[in-house]
Each structure stands twice: as structure tokens, then as C-alpha cells.
PDB file of C-alpha atoms and ligand atoms in Angstrom:
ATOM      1  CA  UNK A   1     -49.794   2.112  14.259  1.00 44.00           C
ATOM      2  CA  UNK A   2     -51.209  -0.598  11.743  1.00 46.00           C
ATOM      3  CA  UNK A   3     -51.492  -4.058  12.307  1.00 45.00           C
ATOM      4  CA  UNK A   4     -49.508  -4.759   9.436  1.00 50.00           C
ATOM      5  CA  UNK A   5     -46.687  -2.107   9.982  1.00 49.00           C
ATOM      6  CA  UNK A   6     -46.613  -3.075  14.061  1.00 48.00           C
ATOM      7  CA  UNK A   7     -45.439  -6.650  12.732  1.00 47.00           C
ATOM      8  CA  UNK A   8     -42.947  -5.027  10.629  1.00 47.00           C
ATOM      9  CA  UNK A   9     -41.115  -3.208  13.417  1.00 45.00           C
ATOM     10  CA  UNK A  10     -41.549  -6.022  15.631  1.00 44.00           C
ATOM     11  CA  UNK A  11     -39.898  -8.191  13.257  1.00 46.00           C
ATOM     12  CA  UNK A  12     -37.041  -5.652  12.636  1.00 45.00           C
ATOM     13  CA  UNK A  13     -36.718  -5.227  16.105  1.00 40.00           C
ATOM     14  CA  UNK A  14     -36.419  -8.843  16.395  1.00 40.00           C
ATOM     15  CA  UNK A  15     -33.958  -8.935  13.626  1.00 41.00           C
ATOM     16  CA  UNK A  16     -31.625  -6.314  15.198  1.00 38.00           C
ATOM     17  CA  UNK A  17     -31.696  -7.862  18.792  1.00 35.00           C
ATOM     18  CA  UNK A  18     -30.793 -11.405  16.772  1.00 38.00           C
ATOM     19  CA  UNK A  19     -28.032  -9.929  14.949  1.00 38.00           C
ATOM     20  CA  UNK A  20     -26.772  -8.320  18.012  1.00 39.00           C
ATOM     21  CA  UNK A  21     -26.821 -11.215  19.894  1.00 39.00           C
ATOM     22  CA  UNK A  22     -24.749 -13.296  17.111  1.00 41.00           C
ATOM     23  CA  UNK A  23     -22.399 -10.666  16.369  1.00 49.00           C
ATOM     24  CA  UNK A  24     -21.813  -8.450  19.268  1.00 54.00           C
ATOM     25  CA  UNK A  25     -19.065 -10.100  21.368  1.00 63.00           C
ATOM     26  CA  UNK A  26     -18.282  -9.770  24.338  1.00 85.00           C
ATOM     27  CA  UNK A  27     -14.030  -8.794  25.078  1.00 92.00           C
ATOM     28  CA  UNK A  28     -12.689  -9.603  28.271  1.00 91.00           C
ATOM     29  CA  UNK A  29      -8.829  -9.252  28.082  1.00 92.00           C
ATOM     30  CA  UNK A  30      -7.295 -11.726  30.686  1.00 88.00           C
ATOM     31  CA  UNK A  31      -6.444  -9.237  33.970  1.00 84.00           C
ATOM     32  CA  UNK A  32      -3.511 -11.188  35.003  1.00 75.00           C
ATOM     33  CA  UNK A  33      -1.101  -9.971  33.269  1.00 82.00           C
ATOM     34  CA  UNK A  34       2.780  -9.467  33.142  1.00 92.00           C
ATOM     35  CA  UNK A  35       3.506  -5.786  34.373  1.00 93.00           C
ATOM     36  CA  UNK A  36       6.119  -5.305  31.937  1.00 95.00           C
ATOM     37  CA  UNK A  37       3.500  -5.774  29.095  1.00 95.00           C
ATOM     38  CA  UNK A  38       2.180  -2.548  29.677  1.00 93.00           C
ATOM     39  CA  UNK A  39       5.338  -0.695  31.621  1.00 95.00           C
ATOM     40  CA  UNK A  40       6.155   1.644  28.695  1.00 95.00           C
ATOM     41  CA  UNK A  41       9.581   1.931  27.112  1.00 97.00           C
ATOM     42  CA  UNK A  42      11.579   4.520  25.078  1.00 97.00           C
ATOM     43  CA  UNK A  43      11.044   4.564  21.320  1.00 98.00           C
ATOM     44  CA  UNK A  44      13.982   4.351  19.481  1.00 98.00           C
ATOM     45  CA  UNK A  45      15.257   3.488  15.751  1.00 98.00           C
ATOM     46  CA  UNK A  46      16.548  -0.451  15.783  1.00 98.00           C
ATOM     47  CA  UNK A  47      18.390  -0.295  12.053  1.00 98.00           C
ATOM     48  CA  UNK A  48      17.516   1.806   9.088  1.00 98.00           C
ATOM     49  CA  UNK A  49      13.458   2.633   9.033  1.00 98.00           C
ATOM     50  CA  UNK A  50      13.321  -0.216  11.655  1.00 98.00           C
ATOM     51  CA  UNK A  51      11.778   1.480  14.748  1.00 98.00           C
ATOM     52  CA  UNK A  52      11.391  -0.237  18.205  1.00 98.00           C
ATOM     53  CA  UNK A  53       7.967   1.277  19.177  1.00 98.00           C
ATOM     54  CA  UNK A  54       6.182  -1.528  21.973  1.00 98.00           C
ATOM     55  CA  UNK A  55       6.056  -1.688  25.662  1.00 97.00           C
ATOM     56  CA  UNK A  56       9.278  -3.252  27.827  1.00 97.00           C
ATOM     57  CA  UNK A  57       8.362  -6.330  27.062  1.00 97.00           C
ATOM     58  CA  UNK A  58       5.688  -6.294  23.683  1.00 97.00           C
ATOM     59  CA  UNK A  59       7.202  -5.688  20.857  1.00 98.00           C
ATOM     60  CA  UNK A  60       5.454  -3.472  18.714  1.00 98.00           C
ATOM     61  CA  UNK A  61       7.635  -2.819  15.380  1.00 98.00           C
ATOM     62  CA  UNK A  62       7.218   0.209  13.263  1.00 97.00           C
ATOM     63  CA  UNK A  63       8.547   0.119   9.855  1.00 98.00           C
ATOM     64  CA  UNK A  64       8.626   3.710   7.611  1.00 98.00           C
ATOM     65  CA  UNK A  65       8.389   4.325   4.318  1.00 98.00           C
ATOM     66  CA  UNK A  66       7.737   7.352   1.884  1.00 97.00           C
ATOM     67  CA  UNK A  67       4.226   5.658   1.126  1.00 98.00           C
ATOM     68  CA  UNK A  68       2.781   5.030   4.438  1.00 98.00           C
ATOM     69  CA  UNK A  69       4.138   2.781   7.668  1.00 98.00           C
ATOM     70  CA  UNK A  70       3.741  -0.557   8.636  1.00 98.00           C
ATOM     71  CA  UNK A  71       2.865  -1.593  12.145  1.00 98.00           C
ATOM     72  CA  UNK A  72       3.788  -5.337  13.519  1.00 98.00           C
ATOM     73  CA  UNK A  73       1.826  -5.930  16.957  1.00 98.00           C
ATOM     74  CA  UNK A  74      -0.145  -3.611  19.278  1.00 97.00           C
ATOM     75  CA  UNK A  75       0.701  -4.975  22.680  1.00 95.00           C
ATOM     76  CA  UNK A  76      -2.369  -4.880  24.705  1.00 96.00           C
ATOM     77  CA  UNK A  77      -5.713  -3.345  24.293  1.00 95.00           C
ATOM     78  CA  UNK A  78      -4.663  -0.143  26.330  1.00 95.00           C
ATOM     79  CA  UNK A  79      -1.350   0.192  24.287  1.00 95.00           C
ATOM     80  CA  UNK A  80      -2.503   2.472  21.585  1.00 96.00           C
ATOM     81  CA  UNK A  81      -2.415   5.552  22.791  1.00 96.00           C
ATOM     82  CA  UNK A  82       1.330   4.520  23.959  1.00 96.00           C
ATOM     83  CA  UNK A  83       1.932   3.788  20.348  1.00 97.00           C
ATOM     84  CA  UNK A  84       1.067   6.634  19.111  1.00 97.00           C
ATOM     85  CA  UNK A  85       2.733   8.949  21.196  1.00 98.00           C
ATOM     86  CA  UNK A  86       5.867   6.683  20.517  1.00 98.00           C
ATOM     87  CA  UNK A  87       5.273   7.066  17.223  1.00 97.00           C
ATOM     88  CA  UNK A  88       5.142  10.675  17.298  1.00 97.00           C
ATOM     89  CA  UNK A  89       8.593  10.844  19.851  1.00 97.00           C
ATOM     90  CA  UNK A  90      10.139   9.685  16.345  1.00 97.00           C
ATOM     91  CA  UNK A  91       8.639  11.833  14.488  1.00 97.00           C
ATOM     92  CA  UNK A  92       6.276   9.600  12.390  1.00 97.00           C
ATOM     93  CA  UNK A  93       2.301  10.503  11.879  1.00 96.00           C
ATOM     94  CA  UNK A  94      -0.082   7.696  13.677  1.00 95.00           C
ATOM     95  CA  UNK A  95      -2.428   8.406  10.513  1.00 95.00           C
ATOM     96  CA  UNK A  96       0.433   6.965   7.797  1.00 97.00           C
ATOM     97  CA  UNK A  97       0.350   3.499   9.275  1.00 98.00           C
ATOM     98  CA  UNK A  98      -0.915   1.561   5.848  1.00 98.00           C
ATOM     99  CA  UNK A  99      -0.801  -1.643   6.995  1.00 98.00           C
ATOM    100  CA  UNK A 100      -1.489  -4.069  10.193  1.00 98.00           C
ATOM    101  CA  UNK A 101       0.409  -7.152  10.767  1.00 98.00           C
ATOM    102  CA  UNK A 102       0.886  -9.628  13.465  1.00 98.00           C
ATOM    103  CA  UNK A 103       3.149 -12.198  14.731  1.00 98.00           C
ATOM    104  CA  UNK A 104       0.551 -14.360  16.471  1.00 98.00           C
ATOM    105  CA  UNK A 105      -2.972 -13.429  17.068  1.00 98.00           C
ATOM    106  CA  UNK A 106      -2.913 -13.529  21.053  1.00 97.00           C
ATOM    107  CA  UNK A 107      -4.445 -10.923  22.829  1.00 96.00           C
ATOM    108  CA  UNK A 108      -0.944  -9.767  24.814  1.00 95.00           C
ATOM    109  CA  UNK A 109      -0.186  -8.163  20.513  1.00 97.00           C
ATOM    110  CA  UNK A 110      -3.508  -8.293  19.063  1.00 97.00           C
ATOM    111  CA  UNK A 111      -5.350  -6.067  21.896  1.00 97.00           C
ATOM    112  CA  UNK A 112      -5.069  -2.684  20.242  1.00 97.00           C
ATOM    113  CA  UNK A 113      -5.264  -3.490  16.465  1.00 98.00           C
ATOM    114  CA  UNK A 114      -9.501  -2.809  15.518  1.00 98.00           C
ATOM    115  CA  UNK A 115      -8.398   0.275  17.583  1.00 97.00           C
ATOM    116  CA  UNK A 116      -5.539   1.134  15.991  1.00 98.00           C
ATOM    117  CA  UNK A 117      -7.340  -0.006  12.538  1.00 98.00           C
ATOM    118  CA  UNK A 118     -10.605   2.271  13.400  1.00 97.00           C
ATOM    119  CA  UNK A 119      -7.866   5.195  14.020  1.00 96.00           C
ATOM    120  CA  UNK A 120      -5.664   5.051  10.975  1.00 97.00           C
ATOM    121  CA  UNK A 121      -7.908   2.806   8.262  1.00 98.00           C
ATOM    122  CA  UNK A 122      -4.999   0.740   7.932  1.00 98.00           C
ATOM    123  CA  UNK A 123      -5.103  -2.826   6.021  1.00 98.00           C
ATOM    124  CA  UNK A 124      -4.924  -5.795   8.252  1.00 98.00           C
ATOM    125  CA  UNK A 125      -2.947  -8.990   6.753  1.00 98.00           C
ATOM    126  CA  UNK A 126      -2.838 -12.164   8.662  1.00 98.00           C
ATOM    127  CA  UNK A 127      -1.298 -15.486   8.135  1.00 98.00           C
ATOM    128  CA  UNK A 128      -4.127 -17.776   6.849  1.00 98.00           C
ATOM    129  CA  UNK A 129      -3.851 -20.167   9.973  1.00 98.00           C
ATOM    130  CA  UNK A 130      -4.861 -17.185  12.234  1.00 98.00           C
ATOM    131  CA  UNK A 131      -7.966 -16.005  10.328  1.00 98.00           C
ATOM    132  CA  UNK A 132     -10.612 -17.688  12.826  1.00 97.00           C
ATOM    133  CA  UNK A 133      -9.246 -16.154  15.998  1.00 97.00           C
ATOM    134  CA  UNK A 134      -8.922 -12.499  14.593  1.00 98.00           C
ATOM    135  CA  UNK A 135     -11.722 -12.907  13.222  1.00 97.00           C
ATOM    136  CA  UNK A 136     -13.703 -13.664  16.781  1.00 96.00           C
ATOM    137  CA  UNK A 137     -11.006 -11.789  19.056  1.00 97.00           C
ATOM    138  CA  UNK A 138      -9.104 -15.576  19.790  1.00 96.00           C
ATOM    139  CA  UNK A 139     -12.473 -16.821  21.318  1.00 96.00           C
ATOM    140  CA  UNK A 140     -11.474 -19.864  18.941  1.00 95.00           C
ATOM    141  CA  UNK A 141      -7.862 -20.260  20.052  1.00 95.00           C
ATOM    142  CA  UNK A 142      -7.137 -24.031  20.978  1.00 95.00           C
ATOM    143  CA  UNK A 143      -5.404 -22.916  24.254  1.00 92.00           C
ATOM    144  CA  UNK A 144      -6.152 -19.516  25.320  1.00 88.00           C
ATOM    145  CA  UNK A 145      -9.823 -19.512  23.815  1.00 90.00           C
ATOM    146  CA  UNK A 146     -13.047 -19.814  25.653  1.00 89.00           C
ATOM    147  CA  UNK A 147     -16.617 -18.334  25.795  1.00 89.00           C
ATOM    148  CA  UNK A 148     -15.188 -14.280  25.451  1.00 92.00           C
ATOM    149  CA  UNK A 149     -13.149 -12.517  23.129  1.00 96.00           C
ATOM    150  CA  UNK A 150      -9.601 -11.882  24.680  1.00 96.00           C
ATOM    151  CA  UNK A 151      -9.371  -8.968  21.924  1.00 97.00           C
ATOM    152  CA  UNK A 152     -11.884  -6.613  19.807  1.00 97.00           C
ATOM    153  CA  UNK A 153     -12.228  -9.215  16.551  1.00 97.00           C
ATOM    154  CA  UNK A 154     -10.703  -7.384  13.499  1.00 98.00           C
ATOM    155  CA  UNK A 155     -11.793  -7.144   9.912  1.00 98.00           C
ATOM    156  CA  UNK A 156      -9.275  -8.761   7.786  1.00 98.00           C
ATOM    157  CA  UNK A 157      -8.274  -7.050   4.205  1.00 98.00           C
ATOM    158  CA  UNK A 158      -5.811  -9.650   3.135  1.00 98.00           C
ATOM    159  CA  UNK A 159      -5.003 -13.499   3.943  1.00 98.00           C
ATOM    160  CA  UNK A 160      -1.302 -14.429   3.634  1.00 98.00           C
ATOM    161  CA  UNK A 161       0.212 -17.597   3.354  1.00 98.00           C
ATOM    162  CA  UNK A 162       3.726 -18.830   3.087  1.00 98.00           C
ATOM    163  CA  UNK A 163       5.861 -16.782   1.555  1.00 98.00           C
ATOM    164  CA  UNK A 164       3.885 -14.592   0.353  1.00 98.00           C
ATOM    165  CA  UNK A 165       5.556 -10.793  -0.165  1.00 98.00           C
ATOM    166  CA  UNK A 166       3.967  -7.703   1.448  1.00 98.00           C
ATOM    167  CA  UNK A 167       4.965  -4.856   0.007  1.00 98.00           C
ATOM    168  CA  UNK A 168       4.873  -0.889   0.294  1.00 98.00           C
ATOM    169  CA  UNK A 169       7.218   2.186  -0.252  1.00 98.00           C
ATOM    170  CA  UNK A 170      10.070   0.025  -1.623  1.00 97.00           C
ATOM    171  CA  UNK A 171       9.726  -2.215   1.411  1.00 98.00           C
ATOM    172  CA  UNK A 172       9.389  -6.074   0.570  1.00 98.00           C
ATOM    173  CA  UNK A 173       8.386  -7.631   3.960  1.00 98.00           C
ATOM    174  CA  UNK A 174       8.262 -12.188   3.268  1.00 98.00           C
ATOM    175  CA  UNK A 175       5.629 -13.481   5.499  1.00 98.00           C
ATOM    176  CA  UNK A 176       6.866 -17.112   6.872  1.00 98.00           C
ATOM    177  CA  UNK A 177       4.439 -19.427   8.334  1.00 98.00           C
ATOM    178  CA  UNK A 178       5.880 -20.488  11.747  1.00 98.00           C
ATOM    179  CA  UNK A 179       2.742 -22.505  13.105  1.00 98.00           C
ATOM    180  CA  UNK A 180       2.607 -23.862  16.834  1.00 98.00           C
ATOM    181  CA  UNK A 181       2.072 -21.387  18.970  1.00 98.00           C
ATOM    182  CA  UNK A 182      -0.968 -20.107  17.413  1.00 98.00           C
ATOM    183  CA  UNK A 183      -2.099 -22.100  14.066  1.00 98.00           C
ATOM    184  CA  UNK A 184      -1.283 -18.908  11.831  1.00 98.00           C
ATOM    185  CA  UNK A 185       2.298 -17.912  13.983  1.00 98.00           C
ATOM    186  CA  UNK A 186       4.319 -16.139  11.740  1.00 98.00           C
ATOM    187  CA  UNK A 187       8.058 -14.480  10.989  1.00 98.00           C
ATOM    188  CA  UNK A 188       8.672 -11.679   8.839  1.00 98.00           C
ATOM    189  CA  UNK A 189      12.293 -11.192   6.624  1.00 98.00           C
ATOM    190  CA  UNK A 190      13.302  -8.455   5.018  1.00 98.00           C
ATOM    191  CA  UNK A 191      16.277  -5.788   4.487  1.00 98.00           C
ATOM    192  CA  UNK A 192      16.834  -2.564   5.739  1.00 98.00           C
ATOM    193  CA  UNK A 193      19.868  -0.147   5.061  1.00 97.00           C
ATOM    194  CA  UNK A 194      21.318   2.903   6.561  1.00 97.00           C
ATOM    195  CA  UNK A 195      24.474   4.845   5.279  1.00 96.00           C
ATOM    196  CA  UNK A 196      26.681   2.500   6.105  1.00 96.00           C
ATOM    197  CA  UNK A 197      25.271  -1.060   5.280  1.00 97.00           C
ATOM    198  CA  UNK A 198      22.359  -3.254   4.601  1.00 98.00           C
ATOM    199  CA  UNK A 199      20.480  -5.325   7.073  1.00 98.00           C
ATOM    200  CA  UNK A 200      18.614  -8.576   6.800  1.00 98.00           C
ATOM    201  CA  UNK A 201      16.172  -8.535   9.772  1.00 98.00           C
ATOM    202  CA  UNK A 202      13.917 -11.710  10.994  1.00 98.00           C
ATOM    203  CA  UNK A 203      11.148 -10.540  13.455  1.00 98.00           C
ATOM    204  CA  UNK A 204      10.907 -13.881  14.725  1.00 98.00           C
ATOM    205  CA  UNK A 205       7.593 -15.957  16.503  1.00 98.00           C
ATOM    206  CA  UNK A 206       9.248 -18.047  18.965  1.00 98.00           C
ATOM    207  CA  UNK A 207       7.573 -21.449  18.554  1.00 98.00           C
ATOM    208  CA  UNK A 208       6.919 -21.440  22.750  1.00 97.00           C
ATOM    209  CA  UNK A 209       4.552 -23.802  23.786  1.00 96.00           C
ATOM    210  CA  UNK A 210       1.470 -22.478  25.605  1.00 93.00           C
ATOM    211  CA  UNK A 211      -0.910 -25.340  26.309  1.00 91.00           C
ATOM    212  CA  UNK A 212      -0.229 -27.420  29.729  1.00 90.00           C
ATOM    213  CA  UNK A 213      -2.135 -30.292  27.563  1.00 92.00           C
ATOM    214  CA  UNK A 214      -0.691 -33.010  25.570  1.00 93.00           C
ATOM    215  CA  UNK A 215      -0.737 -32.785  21.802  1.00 94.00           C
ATOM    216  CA  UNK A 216      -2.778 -36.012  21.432  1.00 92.00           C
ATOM    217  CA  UNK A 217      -5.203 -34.480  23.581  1.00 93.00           C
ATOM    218  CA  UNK A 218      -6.417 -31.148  21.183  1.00 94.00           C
ATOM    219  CA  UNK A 219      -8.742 -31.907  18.963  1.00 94.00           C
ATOM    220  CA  UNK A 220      -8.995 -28.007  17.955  1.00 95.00           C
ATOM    221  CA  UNK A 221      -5.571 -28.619  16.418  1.00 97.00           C
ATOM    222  CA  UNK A 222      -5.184 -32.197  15.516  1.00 95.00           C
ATOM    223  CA  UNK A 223      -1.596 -31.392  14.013  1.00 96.00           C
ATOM    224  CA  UNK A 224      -0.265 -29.149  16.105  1.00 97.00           C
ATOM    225  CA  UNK A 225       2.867 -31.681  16.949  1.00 97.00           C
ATOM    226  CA  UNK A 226       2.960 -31.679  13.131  1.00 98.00           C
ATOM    227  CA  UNK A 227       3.081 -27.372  12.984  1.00 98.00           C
ATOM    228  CA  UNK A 228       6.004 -27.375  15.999  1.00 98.00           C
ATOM    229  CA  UNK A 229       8.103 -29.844  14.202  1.00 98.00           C
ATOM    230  CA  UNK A 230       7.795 -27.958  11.209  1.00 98.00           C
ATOM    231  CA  UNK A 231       8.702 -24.639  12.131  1.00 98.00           C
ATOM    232  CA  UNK A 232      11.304 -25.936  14.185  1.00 98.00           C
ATOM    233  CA  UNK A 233      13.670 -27.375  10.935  1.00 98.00           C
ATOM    234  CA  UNK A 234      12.682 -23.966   8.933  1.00 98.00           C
ATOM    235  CA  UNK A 235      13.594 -21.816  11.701  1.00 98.00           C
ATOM    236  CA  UNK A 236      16.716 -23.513  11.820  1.00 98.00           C
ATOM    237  CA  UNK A 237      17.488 -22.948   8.630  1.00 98.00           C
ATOM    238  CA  UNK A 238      16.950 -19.084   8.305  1.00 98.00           C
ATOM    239  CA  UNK A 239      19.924 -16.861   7.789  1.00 98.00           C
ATOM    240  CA  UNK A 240      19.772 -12.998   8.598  1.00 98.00           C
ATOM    241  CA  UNK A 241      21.922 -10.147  10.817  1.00 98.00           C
ATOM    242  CA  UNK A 242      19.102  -8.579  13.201  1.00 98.00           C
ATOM    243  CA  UNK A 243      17.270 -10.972  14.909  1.00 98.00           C
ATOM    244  CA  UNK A 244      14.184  -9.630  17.075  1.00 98.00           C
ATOM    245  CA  UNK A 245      10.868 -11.504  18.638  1.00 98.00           C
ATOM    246  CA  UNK A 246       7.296 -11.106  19.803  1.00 98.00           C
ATOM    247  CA  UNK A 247       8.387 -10.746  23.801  1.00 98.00           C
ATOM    248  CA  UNK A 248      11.591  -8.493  24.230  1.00 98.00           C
ATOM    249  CA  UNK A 249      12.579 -10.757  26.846  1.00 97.00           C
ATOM    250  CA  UNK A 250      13.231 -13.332  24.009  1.00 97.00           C
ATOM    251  CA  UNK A 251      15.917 -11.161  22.569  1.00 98.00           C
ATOM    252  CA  UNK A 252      16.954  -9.628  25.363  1.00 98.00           C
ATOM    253  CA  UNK A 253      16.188  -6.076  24.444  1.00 98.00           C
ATOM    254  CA  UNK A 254      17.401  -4.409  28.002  1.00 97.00           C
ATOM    255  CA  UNK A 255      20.473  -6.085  27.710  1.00 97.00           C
ATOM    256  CA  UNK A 256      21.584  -4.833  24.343  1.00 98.00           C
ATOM    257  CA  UNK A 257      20.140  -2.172  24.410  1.00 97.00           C
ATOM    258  CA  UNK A 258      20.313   1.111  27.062  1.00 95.00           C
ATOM    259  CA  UNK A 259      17.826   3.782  26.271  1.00 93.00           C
ATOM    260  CA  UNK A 260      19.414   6.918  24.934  1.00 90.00           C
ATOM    261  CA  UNK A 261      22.479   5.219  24.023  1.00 92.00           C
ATOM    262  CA  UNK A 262      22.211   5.990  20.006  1.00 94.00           C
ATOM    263  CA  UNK A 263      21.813   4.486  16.883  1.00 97.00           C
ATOM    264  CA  UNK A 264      23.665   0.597  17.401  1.00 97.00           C
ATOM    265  CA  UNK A 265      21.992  -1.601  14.849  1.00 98.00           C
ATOM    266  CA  UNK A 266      24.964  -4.242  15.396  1.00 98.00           C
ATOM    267  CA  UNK A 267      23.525  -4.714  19.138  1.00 98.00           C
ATOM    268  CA  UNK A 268      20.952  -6.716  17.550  1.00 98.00           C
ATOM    269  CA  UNK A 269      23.069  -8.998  15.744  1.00 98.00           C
ATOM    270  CA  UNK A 270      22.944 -12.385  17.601  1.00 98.00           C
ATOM    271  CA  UNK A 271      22.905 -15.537  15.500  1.00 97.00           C
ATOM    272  CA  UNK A 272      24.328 -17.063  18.730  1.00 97.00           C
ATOM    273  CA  UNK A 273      21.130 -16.337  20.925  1.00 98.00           C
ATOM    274  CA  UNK A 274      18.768 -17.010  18.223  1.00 98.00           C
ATOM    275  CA  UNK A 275      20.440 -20.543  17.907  1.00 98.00           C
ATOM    276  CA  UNK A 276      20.409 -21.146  21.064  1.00 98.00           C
ATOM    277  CA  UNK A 277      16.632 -20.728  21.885  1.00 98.00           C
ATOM    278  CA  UNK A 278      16.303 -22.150  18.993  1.00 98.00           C
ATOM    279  CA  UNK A 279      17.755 -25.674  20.280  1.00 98.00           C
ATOM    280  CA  UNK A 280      15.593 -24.613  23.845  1.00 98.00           C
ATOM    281  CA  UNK A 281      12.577 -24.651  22.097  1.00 98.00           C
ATOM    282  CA  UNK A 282      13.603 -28.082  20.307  1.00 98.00           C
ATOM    283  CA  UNK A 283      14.390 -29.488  23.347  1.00 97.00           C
ATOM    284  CA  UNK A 284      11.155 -28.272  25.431  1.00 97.00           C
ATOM    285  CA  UNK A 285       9.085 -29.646  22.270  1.00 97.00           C
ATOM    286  CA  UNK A 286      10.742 -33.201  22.335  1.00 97.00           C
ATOM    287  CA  UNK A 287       9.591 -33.620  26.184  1.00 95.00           C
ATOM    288  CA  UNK A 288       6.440 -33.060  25.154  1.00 94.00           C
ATOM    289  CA  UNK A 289       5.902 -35.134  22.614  1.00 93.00           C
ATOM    290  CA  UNK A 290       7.767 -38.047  24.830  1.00 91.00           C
ATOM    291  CA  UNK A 291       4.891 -37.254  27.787  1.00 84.00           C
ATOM    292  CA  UNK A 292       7.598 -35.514  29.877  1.00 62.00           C
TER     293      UNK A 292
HETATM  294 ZN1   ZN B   1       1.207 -15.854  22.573  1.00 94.86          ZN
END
């Protein structure tokens, strides 16, 4: 080979190894987890094209429409296959899933979206807060980050913000920014109906706090106090009939619902629970911010 063209492929070589070592990350999904996070549950229809389509515990919502499906949170990184076949139990096509959302970019519902993206060239929208993290697989995340990737980063097609409408198949899905837990938490409104009624559903980020450290003491998120106090008053101020979270243990999925039991949308009306760890929350986030 040429002295000249010798150079060139050791520079190109050189080039590749570089770019490799900048963007090739490493994923290490933390191994302690909950055993209900990957124990798999029943599929079943929650209210109208609402489907319930996660593990016992991570809630993976599926949302149909004559254009294509929607698909909030993947549960962990070995969850996708148990979406799919979910999917499939109900009748739905893993392939129409059209677009990727999330209601907080933490590995225990982020694990299986590049995945589940590669598989069904879905569009991937995330709250503008969360961009960094899903962007480097939460390496970036103020309490859970660190030197890995607790998730395969994913390509984002479209940056929400507050408010801001997604929409497909006659489906109108409001984004709202609930900061805190992660810096781009979110909530998602919207209506479903059946034959019988209409349904306003929240799918609701707890604010939960996950850091052991005091506010004052994060300089990756200088106003997270700010965030937690903010989503508090405009989570307290949201009106709807179903309300559902990230965790099923939040809204107590096993106890209102028993698998097989049939279509029971009004199981999931609970304004009562939702207040009340609602006021939890509020309480747990005051003793922080006092230093208790
Ligand atoms: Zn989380």
C-alpha cells in the first residue's frame, strides 16, 4: 500500500475508533431490581382504546387508534418482547405503534424504548426537561446517573413542552410538565369513550422523591425544590375520572382490578386516592425542604 493511502486508512481508522469511543455507550441497567417490575401481568382494556399493557408493577399504556397506536413506557429493557405479545393477546399489531412517549425517562420505563423504536420505527416525543438523559440513556440524571447508561439512549423525533397536544387517529393526548422526579416528568390528559360514556383519563407522574440528598446540595438541578413545588399546586388542580400512574402500586392496580374480571372502566375512578397521595407527596416534600 502507498505511503500516502497507508496514512489515509490509518487516519480513518483512527477516526472510527474516536467516534466509537465518544459515541458508543456503554448500558448497564441497575440489577437490583423490584421483582414485580418484570413479573408479567394480564393485558386487558382499562376504558375505551385505553389498554393496560405493562408488567405488575410498570405501567406500560397502549392507546389505539385507526391510524397507528401510541405506546406510554416500556418497563425494563427485557420488557419488549412481553409487550408485544400483550399487545397481540388484544389483538393489536406491535408494527402500528406510531408513537413513543414517556412519563419519566428512568430506566425502570425507558429500558425497552430504542428497542421497541428499532422494531416498529415509531416517533419518540419527550418532555423538553428530559432530552439530555434520553438522549445518553440517563447517564446525566441528577440522582440515578453516573459513568453508564442505565438504558440504550434513544433518538428523539419531537421535543414537547407544556401543554403541548400530541395528536393521532382522532386522539388528542395534552402533555403536562410535572418536573421533580426527573427534570422533564410528565402527565398526559385526554378523553376516551366507549358506548356508554366518555372518559377523561390523567396518566399521572407521581412527583416521588428519589434523591437521599438535600435540594441545596444538587447542583445538576439547582431548582429542583422550585420543579416539586410546582407540580405539586398544578397537580392539585387537575380534574379528570380515570386516574392511573407510572408504578401500578401507585394506583393500586391489583386492588381494583382482578384479571379476567371484564371491562370496569369505573374501577379506575378514584379522585379520593389521587388526592390523597397527592397531600403524601406534599407532605414528604415539605420535610425535605425543612432538613427533616
Ligand atoms: Zn423513576
Amino acid at each position: 500500500m502507498p505511503v500516502q493511502k497507508r496514512k489515509i486508512v490509518a487516519l480513518l481508522t483512527g477516526l472510527v475508533c474516536l467516534s466509537f469511543g465518544v459515541f458508543a455507550q456503554k448500558v448497564i441497567q441497575p440489577a437490583n431490581t423490584n421483582p414485580d417490575w418484570s413479573r408479567p401481568y394480564p393485558p386487558f382494556q382499562i376504558a375505551g382504546n385505553l389498554y393496560y399493557v405493562g408488567t405488575y408493577d410498570l405501567a406500560c399504556y397502549f392507546i389505539a387508534t385507526p391510524q397507528g397506536n401510541i405506546l406510554i413506557n416500556t418497563g425494563l429493557a427485557e420488557s419488549a418482547p412481553l409487550i408485544k405479545t400483550n399487545m397481540e393477546t388484544l389483538g393489536f399489531k406491535f408494527k402500528d405503534i406510531k408513537i413513543l412517549l414517556t412519563t419519566q425517562a428512568h430506566f425502570d420505563h425507558m429500558g425497552a424504548m430504542a428497542a421497541i423504536k428499532k422494531m416498529t420505527g415509531a416517533k419518540m416525543m419527550v418532555d423538553a426537561g428530559d432530552v439530555g438523559v434520553v438522549t445518553d440513556g440517563g447517564r446525566s440524571d441528577y440522582s440515578v446517573g453516573g459513568n453508564t447508561s442505565t438504558y440504550a439512549p434513544v433518538q428523539i423525533d419531537r421535543i414537547l413542552h407544556n401543554g403541548d397536544i400530541i395528536k393521532l387517529g382522532g386522539m388528542r393526548l395534552t402533555m403536562l410538565h410535572h418536573p421533580g422526579h426527573t427534570k422533564g416528568s410528565c402527565s398526559f390528559l385526554f378523553d376516551v369513550k366507549d358506548q356508554k360514556r366518555s372518559y377523561r383519563v390523567l396518566i399521572a407522574n407521581m412527583p416521588t422523591i428519589v434523591t437521599d440528598k438535600s435540594f441545596s446540595d444538587i447542583p445538576a438541578y439547582p431548582n429542583i425544590a422550585r420543579d416539586y413545588a410546582y407540580t405539586l399546586a398544578a397537580m392539585k388542580k387537575l380534574s379528570f375520572d380515570i386516574w392511573l400512574t407510572s408504578h401500578a402500586s401507585q394506583f393500586e392496580l391489583q386492588r381494583k382490578h382482578k384479571p379476567g374480571s371484564g371491562y370496569n372502566p369505573d374501577a379506575f375512578i378514584d379522585k379520593k386516592g389521587y388526592d390523597a397521595q397527592i397531600n403524601d407527596l406534599q407532605d414528604q416534600f415539605l420535610k425535605k425542604i425543612k432538613g427533616k
